[in-house]
């Protein structure tokens, strides 16, 4: 069974628009971590955020914000006032304490920010 | 600090050839990982290691082998390369398994 679902394969928005990337996860563990990574066109993978299962506080970092809701098993990522440099593939990921904390990735959402 | 260094960056192999993808990190991280990334499929874990001398299989280990003789190095060996192994390979490391990973820049491998 797929553990992390990113239903949006590809999204295009015009620069300065807000955009939300959805992530739904599945786990039976009570202790787990959720992550977001960014992969720009250059190909490297950049860590953005980690959230543990006991901390449901939303987080904001500049134009980026994350909404963690255990009730819906979701960990969504919002970019406010998007910029062309935000164009990338974004991966949501999950690690579970019962599985040696190995990170399992979703298939990613390709985000195009149009000038 | 160099972080996680992967070599080579690109490689073309013929079917049946073997090669080793090198990965080294200078952050004294205990945990190291190998992932492959196929188009539209996200990243799949091949092998991982929680410390020197300890390795374990991930989701897609067939056709690969690893070793971890030192904390710094975690090479990935491809034996008898097959076209299905055409992919981009990423090595990653973390101090604790629950930390965000630091990834290398990747190796693009083509098997023809």
Coordinates of N, CA and C in Angstrom, one line a residue, chain A residues 7-106:
Chain A
X7 N -1.4 13.6 -4.8 CA -2.4 13.4 -5.9 C -2.1 14.3 -7.1
X8 N -1.5 15.4 -6.8 CA -1.3 16.4 -7.9 C 0.0 16.1 -8.6
X9 N 0.0 15.6 -9.8 CA 1.2 15.3 -10.5 C 1.9 16.5 -11.0
X10 N 1.1 17.5 -11.4 CA 1.7 18.7 -12.0 C 0.8 19.9 -11.8
X11 N 1.3 21.0 -11.4 CA 0.6 22.2 -11.2 C 1.3 23.4 -11.9
X12 N 0.5 24.2 -12.5 CA 1.0 25.5 -13.0 C 0.2 26.6 -12.5
X13 N 1.0 27.6 -12.0 CA 0.3 28.9 -11.5 C 1.1 30.0 -12.1
X14 N 0.5 31.2 -12.1 CA 1.1 32.4 -12.5 C 1.9 33.0 -11.3
X15 N 3.0 33.6 -11.6 CA 3.8 34.2 -10.5 C 3.0 35.1 -9.6
X16 N 3.3 35.0 -8.3 CA 2.6 35.8 -7.3 C 1.3 35.2 -6.8
X17 N 0.9 34.2 -7.5 CA -0.3 33.4 -6.9 C 0.2 32.6 -5.8
X18 N -0.8 32.2 -4.9 CA -0.5 31.2 -3.8 C -0.8 29.9 -4.4
X19 N -0.1 28.9 -3.9 CA -0.3 27.5 -4.4 C -0.1 26.5 -3.2
X20 N -1.0 25.5 -3.1 CA -0.9 24.5 -2.1 C -0.7 23.2 -2.7
X21 N 0.3 22.5 -2.2 CA 0.7 21.1 -2.6 C 0.1 20.2 -1.5
X22 N -0.6 19.2 -2.0 CA -1.3 18.3 -1.1 C -0.4 17.0 -0.8
X23 N -0.5 16.5 0.4 CA 0.2 15.3 0.8 C -0.7 14.6 1.8
X24 N -1.0 13.3 1.5 CA -1.8 12.5 2.4 C -0.9 11.3 2.6
X25 N -0.9 10.9 3.9 CA 0.0 9.8 4.3 C -0.8 8.7 5.0
X26 N -0.2 7.5 5.1 CA -0.8 6.4 5.7 C 0.2 5.7 6.6
X27 N -0.2 5.5 7.9 CA 0.7 4.8 8.8 C -0.1 4.3 10.0
X28 N 0.4 3.2 10.6 CA -0.2 2.7 11.8 C 0.6 3.1 13.0
X29 N 1.7 3.7 12.8 CA 2.6 4.1 13.9 C 2.0 5.3 14.6
X30 N 2.3 5.4 15.9 CA 2.0 6.6 16.6 C 3.1 7.6 16.5
X31 N 4.3 7.0 16.3 CA 5.5 7.9 16.2 C 6.0 7.8 14.8
X32 N 6.0 9.0 14.1 CA 6.4 9.1 12.7 C 6.8 10.5 12.4
X33 N 7.5 10.7 11.3 CA 8.0 12.0 10.9 C 7.5 12.2 9.5
X34 N 7.2 13.5 9.2 CA 6.9 13.9 7.8 C 7.8 14.9 7.3
X35 N 8.1 14.9 6.1 CA 9.1 15.7 5.5 C 8.6 16.3 4.2
X36 N 9.2 17.4 3.8 CA 9.1 18.0 2.4 C 10.5 18.2 1.9
X37 N 10.7 17.8 0.6 CA 11.9 18.1 -0.1 C 11.6 18.8 -1.4
X38 N 12.6 19.6 -1.8 CA 12.5 20.3 -3.1 C 13.5 19.8 -4.0
X39 N 13.2 19.6 -5.3 CA 14.1 19.2 -6.3 C 14.0 20.2 -7.5
X40 N 14.9 21.2 -7.5 CA 14.8 22.1 -8.6 C 15.3 21.5 -9.9
X41 N 15.2 22.2 -11.0 CA 15.6 21.7 -12.3 C 17.1 21.2 -12.3
X42 N 17.9 21.7 -11.5 CA 19.3 21.3 -11.4 C 19.4 19.9 -10.9
X43 N 18.4 19.4 -10.2 CA 18.4 18.0 -9.8 C 18.7 17.6 -8.4
X44 N 19.3 18.5 -7.7 CA 19.6 18.2 -6.3 C 18.4 18.1 -5.4
X45 N 18.5 17.5 -4.3 CA 17.4 17.3 -3.4 C 17.6 18.2 -2.1
X46 N 16.7 19.1 -1.9 CA 16.9 20.0 -0.8 C 15.9 19.8 0.3
X47 N 16.3 19.6 1.5 CA 15.4 19.4 2.7 C 14.8 20.7 3.0
X48 N 13.4 20.6 3.2 CA 12.7 21.8 3.6 C 12.2 21.8 5.0
X49 N 11.6 20.7 5.4 CA 11.0 20.7 6.8 C 10.8 19.3 7.2
X50 N 10.9 19.1 8.5 CA 10.5 17.9 9.2 C 9.5 18.2 10.3
X51 N 8.6 17.3 10.4 CA 7.5 17.5 11.5 C 7.3 16.1 12.1
X52 N 7.3 16.1 13.5 CA 7.0 14.8 14.1 C 5.6 14.7 14.4
X53 N 5.1 13.5 14.6 CA 3.7 13.2 14.8 C 3.1 13.7 16.0
X54 N 3.9 14.2 16.9 CA 3.3 14.8 18.2 C 3.2 16.3 18.2
X55 N 3.6 16.9 17.1 CA 3.6 18.3 16.9 C 2.7 18.7 15.8
X56 N 1.5 19.1 16.1 CA 0.6 19.5 15.0 C 0.5 21.0 14.7
X57 N 1.4 21.7 15.3 CA 1.5 23.1 15.1 C 1.8 23.4 13.6
X58 N 1.2 24.3 13.0 CA 1.5 24.7 11.7 C 2.9 25.5 11.8
X59 N 3.6 25.5 10.7 CA 4.8 26.2 10.6 C 4.9 27.1 9.4
X60 N 5.5 28.2 9.7 CA 5.7 29.2 8.6 C 7.2 29.6 8.5
X61 N 7.7 29.6 7.3 CA 9.1 30.0 7.1 C 9.1 30.9 5.8
X62 N 9.1 32.2 6.1 CA 9.0 33.1 4.9 C 7.7 32.9 4.1
X63 N 7.9 32.6 2.9 CA 6.7 32.4 2.0 C 6.2 31.0 2.1
X64 N 6.8 30.1 2.8 CA 6.4 28.7 2.9 C 5.7 28.5 4.2
X65 N 4.6 27.7 4.1 CA 3.9 27.3 5.3 C 3.5 25.8 5.1
X66 N 3.3 25.2 6.3 CA 3.0 23.8 6.3 C 1.8 23.6 7.2
X67 N 0.8 22.8 6.8 CA -0.4 22.5 7.6 C -0.4 21.0 7.9
X68 N -0.3 20.6 9.1 CA -0.3 19.2 9.5 C -1.6 18.9 10.2
X69 N -2.3 18.0 9.7 CA -3.6 17.6 10.3 C -3.7 16.1 10.5
X70 N -3.5 15.6 11.7 CA -3.6 14.2 11.9 C -4.9 13.6 11.6
X71 N -6.0 14.4 11.9 CA -7.3 13.9 11.7 C -7.6 13.5 10.2
X72 N -6.9 14.1 9.3 CA -7.1 13.8 7.9 C -5.8 13.2 7.3
X73 N -4.8 12.9 8.1 CA -3.6 12.3 7.7 C -3.0 13.1 6.5
X74 N -2.9 14.4 6.7 CA -2.4 15.3 5.7 C -1.3 16.2 6.2
X75 N -0.5 16.6 5.3 CA 0.7 17.5 5.6 C 0.9 18.3 4.3
X76 N 0.1 19.4 4.2 CA 0.1 20.2 3.0 C 1.0 21.3 3.1
X77 N 1.5 21.7 1.9 CA 2.6 22.7 1.8 C 2.0 23.9 0.9
X78 N 2.1 25.1 1.5 CA 1.6 26.3 0.7 C 2.8 27.2 0.5
X79 N 2.8 27.7 -0.8 CA 3.8 28.7 -1.1 C 2.9 30.0 -1.4
X80 N 3.3 31.0 -0.7 CA 2.5 32.3 -0.8 C 3.3 33.2 -1.7
X81 N 2.6 33.9 -2.6 CA 3.2 34.9 -3.5 C 4.4 34.1 -4.3
X82 N 4.0 33.1 -5.0 CA 5.0 32.3 -5.7 C 5.9 33.1 -6.6
X83 N 7.1 32.5 -6.7 CA 8.1 33.1 -7.6 C 8.6 32.0 -8.6
X84 N 9.2 32.5 -9.7 CA 9.7 31.6 -10.7 C 10.7 30.6 -10.1
X85 N 11.5 31.1 -9.1 CA 12.5 30.2 -8.5 C 11.9 29.1 -7.7
X86 N 10.6 29.1 -7.5 CA 9.9 28.1 -6.8 C 9.6 26.9 -7.7
X87 N 9.8 27.0 -9.0 CA 9.5 26.0 -9.9 C 10.5 24.8 -9.6
X88 N 9.8 23.6 -9.3 CA 10.6 22.5 -8.9 C 9.7 21.3 -8.8
X89 N 10.2 20.1 -8.5 CA 9.4 19.0 -8.0 C 9.5 19.0 -6.5
X90 N 8.4 18.8 -5.9 CA 8.3 18.8 -4.4 C 7.9 17.4 -4.0
X91 N 8.6 16.9 -3.1 CA 8.3 15.5 -2.5 C 7.9 15.6 -1.1
X92 N 6.8 14.9 -0.8 CA 6.4 14.7 0.6 C 6.9 13.3 1.0
X93 N 7.3 13.1 2.2 CA 7.9 11.9 2.6 C 7.5 11.6 4.1
X94 N 7.6 10.3 4.4 CA 7.2 9.8 5.7 C 8.3 8.8 6.2
X95 N 8.6 8.9 7.5 CA 9.4 7.8 8.1 C 8.7 7.4 9.4
X96 N 8.8 6.1 9.6 CA 8.0 5.4 10.7 C 9.0 4.8 11.7
X97 N 8.8 5.0 12.9 CA 9.7 4.4 13.9 C 9.7 2.9 13.8
X98 N 8.6 2.2 13.4 CA 8.6 0.8 13.4 C 9.4 0.2 12.2
X99 N 9.8 1.1 11.3 CA 10.5 0.7 10.1 C 11.9 1.3 10.0
X100 N 12.5 1.4 11.1 CA 13.9 1.9 11.2 C 14.0 3.3 10.8
X101 N 12.9 4.0 10.8 CA 12.9 5.5 10.4 C 13.3 5.7 9.0
X102 N 13.2 4.7 8.2 CA 13.6 4.9 6.7 C 12.6 5.8 6.1
X103 N 13.0 6.8 5.3 CA 12.1 7.7 4.6 C 11.5 7.1 3.4
X104 N 10.2 7.2 3.3 CA 9.5 6.7 2.1 C 8.9 8.0 1.4
X105 N 9.2 8.1 0.1 CA 8.8 9.3 -0.6 C 7.5 9.1 -1.4
X106 N 6.8 10.2 -1.5 CA 5.7 10.2 -2.5 C 6.3 10.4 -3.9

